[in-house]
Coordinates of C-alpha atoms in Angstrom, one line a residue:
M1107 CA 93.6 -71.9 4.5
R1108 CA 92.9 -73.1 7.9
K1109 CA 90.1 -75.5 8.5
S1110 CA 88.4 -73.2 11.0
T1111 CA 88.3 -70.4 8.5
K1112 CA 86.6 -72.6 5.9
H1113 CA 83.9 -73.5 8.4
L1114 CA 83.3 -69.9 9.2
L1115 CA 82.9 -68.9 5.5
F1116 CA 80.6 -71.8 4.9
A1117 CA 78.4 -70.7 7.9
L1118 CA 78.1 -67.1 6.6
F1119 CA 77.2 -68.3 3.2
A1120 CA 74.5 -70.5 4.6
F1121 CA 73.1 -67.7 6.7
F1122 CA 72.9 -65.4 3.6
I1123 CA 71.0 -68.1 1.7
I1124 CA 68.5 -68.4 4.5
I1125 CA 67.9 -64.7 4.6
L1126 CA 67.2 -64.6 0.9
A1127 CA 64.8 -67.4 1.3
L1128 CA 62.9 -65.7 4.1
L1129 CA 62.6 -62.3 2.5
P1130 CA 59.4 -63.0 0.5
L1131 CA 57.8 -64.1 3.8
F1132 CA 58.5 -60.7 5.3
R1133 CA 57.0 -59.0 2.3
S1134 CA 53.8 -61.0 2.4
S1135 CA 53.4 -60.1 6.1
N1136 CA 52.9 -56.4 5.0
D1137 CA 49.9 -57.6 2.9
S1138 CA 48.2 -59.1 6.0
P1139 CA 44.3 -59.0 6.3
V1140 CA 44.6 -56.0 8.6
N1141 CA 46.4 -53.9 5.9
A1142 CA 44.0 -55.2 3.3
Q1143 CA 41.0 -54.1 5.5
A1144 CA 42.6 -50.6 5.9
T1145 CA 42.9 -50.4 2.1
Q1146 CA 39.2 -51.3 1.7
Q1147 CA 38.2 -48.7 4.2
Q1148 CA 39.6 -45.8 2.0
P1149 CA 36.6 -43.8 0.6
Q1150 CA 35.8 -44.4 -3.0
Q1151 CA 35.0 -41.5 -5.4
D1152 CA 31.3 -40.5 -5.5
N1153 CA 30.3 -39.4 -9.0
R1154 CA 26.8 -38.4 -8.2
M1155 CA 25.8 -34.7 -8.7
A1156 CA 25.7 -32.7 -5.4
V1157 CA 22.6 -30.6 -5.0
R1158 CA 20.9 -28.5 -2.4
A1159 CA 17.5 -29.5 -1.2
H1160 CA 14.4 -28.0 0.5
K1161 CA 12.2 -30.0 2.8
V1162 CA 8.5 -29.3 1.8
E1163 CA 6.4 -28.1 4.8
V1164 CA 3.0 -26.7 5.4
T1165 CA 3.0 -23.2 6.9
E1166 CA 0.7 -20.3 7.6
F1167 CA 1.1 -17.6 4.9
V1168 CA -0.1 -14.1 4.8
N1169 CA 0.1 -12.5 1.3
R1170 CA 1.4 -9.0 2.0
L1171 CA 1.7 -6.3 -0.7
Q1172 CA 3.9 -3.3 -0.3
A1173 CA 2.9 0.0 -2.0
T1174 CA 3.5 3.7 -1.8
G1175 CA 0.8 6.4 -1.5
T1176 CA 0.1 10.1 -1.0
V1177 CA -1.8 11.6 1.9
R1178 CA -4.8 13.9 1.3
A1179 CA -6.9 15.9 3.7
D1180 CA -10.3 14.5 4.6
E1181 CA -11.8 17.7 3.3
E1182 CA -9.9 20.5 1.5
V1183 CA -10.8 23.7 -0.4
I1184 CA -9.1 26.8 -1.6
L1185 CA -11.0 29.8 -0.3
R1186 CA -11.9 32.3 -3.0
P1187 CA -14.5 35.1 -3.0
E1188 CA -17.7 34.8 -5.1
V1189 CA -17.7 38.5 -6.0
A1190 CA -15.2 41.2 -6.6
G1191 CA -14.6 44.0 -4.1
R1192 CA -12.5 45.4 -1.4
V1193 CA -11.7 43.4 1.7
T1194 CA -13.1 45.2 4.8
E1195 CA -12.7 42.5 7.5
I1196 CA -10.5 39.5 8.1
H1197 CA -11.7 37.2 11.0
F1198 CA -9.0 34.5 11.0
R1199 CA -5.4 33.8 11.9
E1200 CA -3.1 31.6 9.9
G1201 CA -3.2 28.1 11.3
Q1202 CA -6.4 28.7 13.3
K1203 CA -9.0 26.1 13.8
V1204 CA -12.5 27.2 12.7
E1205 CA -15.9 25.6 13.2
Q1206 CA -18.3 25.2 10.3
G1207 CA -20.1 28.4 9.5
G1208 CA -17.6 30.7 11.1
L1209 CA -17.1 34.1 9.3
L1210 CA -13.6 34.3 7.8
L1211 CA -13.6 37.3 5.5
K1212 CA -15.9 40.2 4.6
I1213 CA -16.0 42.2 1.3
N1214 CA -17.4 45.8 1.2
D1215 CA -21.2 45.5 0.9
A1216 CA -22.2 49.1 1.7
E1217 CA -24.1 49.6 -1.6
L1218 CA -26.0 46.4 -1.3
R1219 CA -27.1 47.2 2.3
A1220 CA -28.3 50.6 1.1
Q1221 CA -30.4 48.8 -1.6
L1222 CA -31.7 46.5 1.1
R1223 CA -32.9 49.3 3.3
R1224 CA -34.7 50.9 0.3
L1225 CA -36.4 47.6 -0.4
E1226 CA -37.4 47.3 3.2
Y1227 CA -39.2 50.7 3.0
R1228 CA -41.0 49.6 -0.2
K1229 CA -41.9 46.3 1.5
N1230 CA -43.6 48.2 4.4
L1231 CA -45.6 50.4 2.0
A1232 CA -46.6 47.4 -0.1
S1233 CA -47.6 45.5 3.0
I1234 CA -49.8 48.4 4.2
K1235 CA -51.4 48.6 0.7
E1236 CA -52.0 44.9 0.6
Q1237 CA -53.8 45.0 4.0
R1238 CA -56.0 47.9 3.0
T1239 CA -57.1 46.4 -0.3
R1240 CA -57.8 43.1 1.5
N1241 CA -60.2 44.9 3.9
L1242 CA -61.9 46.6 1.1
V1243 CA -62.4 43.4 -0.8
E1244 CA -63.9 41.8 2.3
R1245 CA -66.5 44.6 2.3
N1246 CA -67.0 44.3 -1.4
A1247 CA -65.8 47.9 -1.8
I1248 CA -63.3 47.2 -4.6
A1249 CA -62.8 44.4 -7.1
Q1250 CA -60.7 41.4 -6.4
E1251 CA -58.3 42.4 -9.2
E1252 CA -57.1 45.4 -7.3
Y1253 CA -56.2 43.2 -4.3
D1254 CA -54.4 40.8 -6.5
I1255 CA -52.3 43.6 -7.9
A1256 CA -51.4 44.9 -4.4
F1257 CA -50.6 41.3 -3.2
N1258 CA -48.2 40.7 -6.2
E1259 CA -46.5 44.0 -5.7
L1260 CA -45.7 42.9 -2.1
N1261 CA -44.3 39.6 -3.2
V1262 CA -42.1 41.2 -5.9
V1263 CA -40.6 43.5 -3.2
K1264 CA -40.0 40.4 -1.0
A1265 CA -38.2 38.6 -3.8
E1266 CA -36.0 41.6 -4.5
I1267 CA -35.1 41.7 -0.8
D1268 CA -34.1 38.0 -1.1
V1269 CA -31.9 38.8 -4.1
I1270 CA -30.1 41.5 -2.2
K1271 CA -29.6 39.3 0.9
A1272 CA -28.1 36.6 -1.3
Q1273 CA -25.7 39.1 -2.8
I1274 CA -24.7 40.3 0.6
E1275 CA -24.0 36.7 1.6
Q1276 CA -21.7 36.4 -1.4
T1277 CA -19.6 39.2 0.1
E1278 CA -18.9 36.9 3.1
I1279 CA -16.6 33.8 3.2
R1280 CA -17.5 31.3 5.9
A1281 CA -16.0 28.0 6.9
P1282 CA -17.6 25.3 4.8
F1283 CA -16.7 22.6 7.5
D1284 CA -14.7 22.3 10.7
G1285 CA -11.0 22.7 9.7
V1286 CA -7.7 24.6 9.9
I1287 CA -6.8 27.8 8.0
G1288 CA -3.6 27.7 6.0
L1289 CA -1.4 30.6 4.9
K1290 CA -3.2 33.9 4.2
Y1291 CA -2.6 35.5 0.8
V1292 CA -4.7 38.8 1.2
S1293 CA -4.8 41.7 3.6
K1294 CA -7.5 44.1 4.7
G1295 CA -8.0 46.7 2.1
A1296 CA -7.0 44.5 -0.8
Y1297 CA -9.2 44.3 -3.9
V1298 CA -10.1 40.7 -4.7
T1299 CA -11.9 39.0 -7.5
P1300 CA -13.3 35.4 -7.9
N1301 CA -9.9 34.3 -9.1
S1302 CA -8.1 35.6 -6.0
E1303 CA -6.8 32.9 -3.6
I1304 CA -7.6 33.8 0.1
A1305 CA -6.1 30.8 1.9
S1306 CA -6.3 27.0 2.0
F1307 CA -8.8 25.4 4.4
Q1308 CA -8.5 21.7 5.4
N1309 CA -9.8 19.2 7.8
I1310 CA -7.0 16.9 8.8
D1311 CA -8.6 15.2 11.8
K1312 CA -8.8 12.3 9.4
I1313 CA -6.6 11.8 6.3
K1314 CA -7.1 10.0 3.1
I1315 CA -4.4 7.9 1.4
D1316 CA -4.3 7.4 -2.4
F1317 CA -2.4 4.4 -3.6
S1318 CA -2.6 1.6 -6.2
V1319 CA -2.1 -2.1 -6.5
P1320 CA -1.3 -4.2 -9.6
E1321 CA -4.2 -5.4 -11.7
R1322 CA -3.7 -9.1 -10.7
H1323 CA -4.7 -8.2 -7.1
S1324 CA -7.9 -6.4 -8.1
S1325 CA -10.1 -9.3 -7.0
S1326 CA -8.4 -9.5 -3.5
V1327 CA -9.3 -5.9 -2.4
R1328 CA -12.6 -4.7 -0.9
E1329 CA -14.0 -1.7 0.8
G1330 CA -13.3 -1.7 4.6
Q1331 CA -10.2 -3.8 4.2
R1332 CA -7.5 -2.7 6.7
F1333 CA -3.8 -1.8 5.9
T1334 CA -0.9 -0.1 7.8
F1335 CA 1.3 2.8 6.7
R1336 CA 4.2 4.9 7.8
S1337 CA 5.3 8.4 6.9
Q1338 CA 8.8 9.7 6.6
A1339 CA 8.1 12.1 9.5
D1340 CA 6.5 9.5 11.8
R1341 CA 7.7 5.9 11.6
N1342 CA 5.1 4.5 13.9
P1343 CA 2.6 2.3 12.0
I1344 CA -0.9 3.7 11.6
T1345 CA -3.9 1.6 10.7
G1346 CA -6.3 2.6 8.0
Q1347 CA -9.0 1.0 5.9
I1348 CA -10.1 1.2 2.3
L1349 CA -12.7 3.9 1.7
A1350 CA -13.3 3.6 -2.0
I1351 CA -12.1 1.7 -5.1
E1352 CA -11.9 3.2 -8.5
P1353 CA -14.1 1.0 -10.7
R1354 CA -11.7 0.7 -13.6
I1355 CA -8.1 -0.3 -14.3
Q1356 CA -5.6 2.4 -15.3
T1357 CA -4.7 1.5 -18.9
D1358 CA -1.2 3.2 -18.8
T1359 CA 0.0 1.5 -15.6
R1360 CA -2.4 -1.5 -15.3
T1361 CA -3.1 -0.7 -11.7
L1362 CA -6.2 -0.3 -9.6
Q1363 CA -6.6 3.0 -7.8
L1364 CA -7.6 2.8 -4.1
R1365 CA -8.4 5.4 -1.5
G1366 CA -8.0 4.7 2.2
I1367 CA -8.9 6.7 5.3
A1368 CA -7.4 6.9 8.8
D1369 CA -7.5 8.9 11.9
N1370 CA -4.8 11.6 12.3
P1371 CA -4.7 12.4 16.0
G1372 CA -2.9 15.6 16.7
G1373 CA -2.7 16.3 13.0
R1374 CA 0.8 14.8 12.9
I1375 CA 0.7 13.8 9.3
F1376 CA 0.1 16.6 6.7
P1377 CA -1.6 16.3 3.3
G1378 CA 0.9 15.7 0.5
A1379 CA 3.1 13.4 2.6
F1380 CA 4.7 10.3 1.1
V1381 CA 3.7 7.1 2.9
E1382 CA 4.8 3.4 2.7
I1383 CA 1.9 1.0 2.8
V1384 CA 1.8 -2.7 3.9
F1385 CA -1.4 -4.3 2.6
E1386 CA -2.6 -7.8 3.6
L1387 CA -4.4 -9.3 0.7
E1388 CA -5.2 -12.7 2.0
A1389 CA -4.2 -15.3 4.7
I1390 CA -3.7 -19.0 3.9
D1391 CA -3.6 -21.4 6.8
N1392 CA -2.1 -24.5 5.1
A1393 CA 0.2 -23.1 2.4
I1394 CA 3.1 -24.9 0.8
M1395 CA 5.8 -22.3 0.0
V1396 CA 8.9 -23.2 -2.0
P1397 CA 11.9 -21.2 -3.3
T1398 CA 11.2 -19.5 -6.6
E1399 CA 14.4 -20.8 -8.1
S1400 CA 13.2 -24.4 -7.8
I1401 CA 10.4 -23.9 -10.4
I1402 CA 11.1 -25.0 -14.0
P1403 CA 8.9 -23.3 -16.6
V1404 CA 7.7 -25.5 -19.4
M1405 CA 5.2 -25.2 -22.2
G1406 CA 1.8 -25.0 -20.6
G1407 CA 2.9 -25.2 -17.0
Q1408 CA 5.6 -25.6 -14.4
N1409 CA 7.7 -28.5 -13.1
V1410 CA 9.9 -29.2 -10.1
L1411 CA 12.6 -31.8 -9.4
V1412 CA 12.2 -33.9 -6.2
Y1413 CA 14.8 -36.2 -4.6
R1414 CA 13.5 -39.8 -4.3
N1415 CA 15.5 -43.0 -3.8
G1416 CA 18.8 -41.3 -4.7
V1417 CA 17.6 -40.0 -8.1
A1418 CA 15.9 -36.8 -9.4
E1419 CA 12.3 -37.2 -10.3
L1420 CA 10.3 -34.6 -12.4
K1421 CA 6.9 -33.6 -11.1
P1422 CA 4.4 -31.1 -12.6
V1423 CA 3.0 -28.5 -10.1
S1424 CA 0.3 -25.8 -10.0
L1425 CA 1.2 -22.4 -8.5
G1426 CA -0.6 -19.8 -6.5
V1427 CA 0.6 -16.5 -5.0
R1428 CA 4.1 -15.3 -5.3
T1429 CA 6.5 -13.3 -3.1
E1430 CA 10.0 -12.0 -3.8
A1431 CA 11.6 -15.2 -2.8
N1432 CA 8.9 -17.9 -2.6
V1433 CA 5.9 -19.2 -4.5
Q1434 CA 2.9 -21.1 -3.4
V1435 CA 2.4 -24.6 -4.7
T1436 CA -1.3 -25.5 -4.8
D1437 CA -1.0 -28.9 -6.4
G1438 CA 1.8 -31.5 -7.1
L1439 CA 3.8 -31.5 -3.8
A1440 CA 3.0 -33.0 -0.4
P1441 CA 4.5 -32.2 3.0
G1442 CA 7.7 -34.2 3.5
D1443 CA 8.8 -34.2 -0.1
T1444 CA 12.4 -33.2 -0.7
L1445 CA 12.6 -30.5 -3.4
I1446 CA 15.9 -30.0 -5.3
T1447 CA 16.7 -26.3 -5.6
T1448 CA 20.1 -26.2 -7.4
G1449 CA 21.4 -27.7 -10.6
I1450 CA 18.0 -28.0 -12.1
L1451 CA 19.1 -27.0 -15.5
Q1452 CA 21.8 -29.8 -15.6
L1453 CA 19.7 -32.5 -14.0
R1454 CA 17.5 -35.0 -16.0
P1455 CA 14.8 -37.3 -14.6
G1456 CA 16.4 -40.4 -13.2
M1457 CA 19.8 -39.0 -12.8
P1458 CA 21.6 -40.0 -9.5
V1459 CA 22.1 -37.1 -7.1
R1460 CA 23.3 -36.6 -3.5
I1461 CA 22.1 -33.9 -1.1
A1462 CA 25.0 -31.7 -0.1
E1463 CA 22.9 -29.2 1.9
F1464 CA 19.4 -28.7 3.2
R1465 CA 18.0 -25.2 3.1

């Protein structure tokens, strides 16, 4: 082998040895402080329980109660005759407005009027006799007893006339108040009895609304209190006020019966209509309202879990009014507290938590 070839092989071998010696240095360069810092910046796993939270705030709250009711006329009667007889006159049209005292129907009273005329003749004779006997008594021509008899006879005839006039009035049906005639169920010439229905008669210038509220709200209602309602036919809200309160609780439903009254301009709402009522029971200026699901019922009270310093803390609370989604806290929470609203069955006091979402 040539000498130059030996030198070349020796140089290649030396170069290979140097490369093997420097290889660990290249590996250590990959573990430089920059790469170590990048490794440290990778997020570590958070084992704390994720929860939703509600920030406690003070708000103005109006306790509204929704109910359903039935409309009634302000005044309503079914017209029926007081005596039996044949209808001789009808003085109304269906749907007509009639003032109080207006004549609506007349039953045959010919016999009664004949009796009245006979009694009027007897009254005239009795009156003349009473006058004559009084003059004679004044001249001491007859005894006082004879005058007393004549005077009583006159009064008896007058009383009989009053009876006949009352019977004649019973053959007439007059409007008991200002109102509207409903549908007519008799015709002229029909024979009617006290059980016969002539027509309905109603005053709907004002309407009454009957509805009820749960027993627990009985102390929050009073006469004159206002409410709003809507009917199926007219969705515009109408304002009414409580007219009367039934002074007892219905034992079968545990509700308190109320009756309201409202104006009915144009008679647009008819009696018997179904209405939806919104009733404001009370207004609270500084109320703390929290989600219902955050309340933990316990023996003898209620608790909530609040977020404080990264852990869940148990606090007893006192409750007030409720709605479908919220409940009023009257004691135990302050504005600014962070209330935990989810995972309350799994959490224990002192357990670490993290807030994933605020409601």
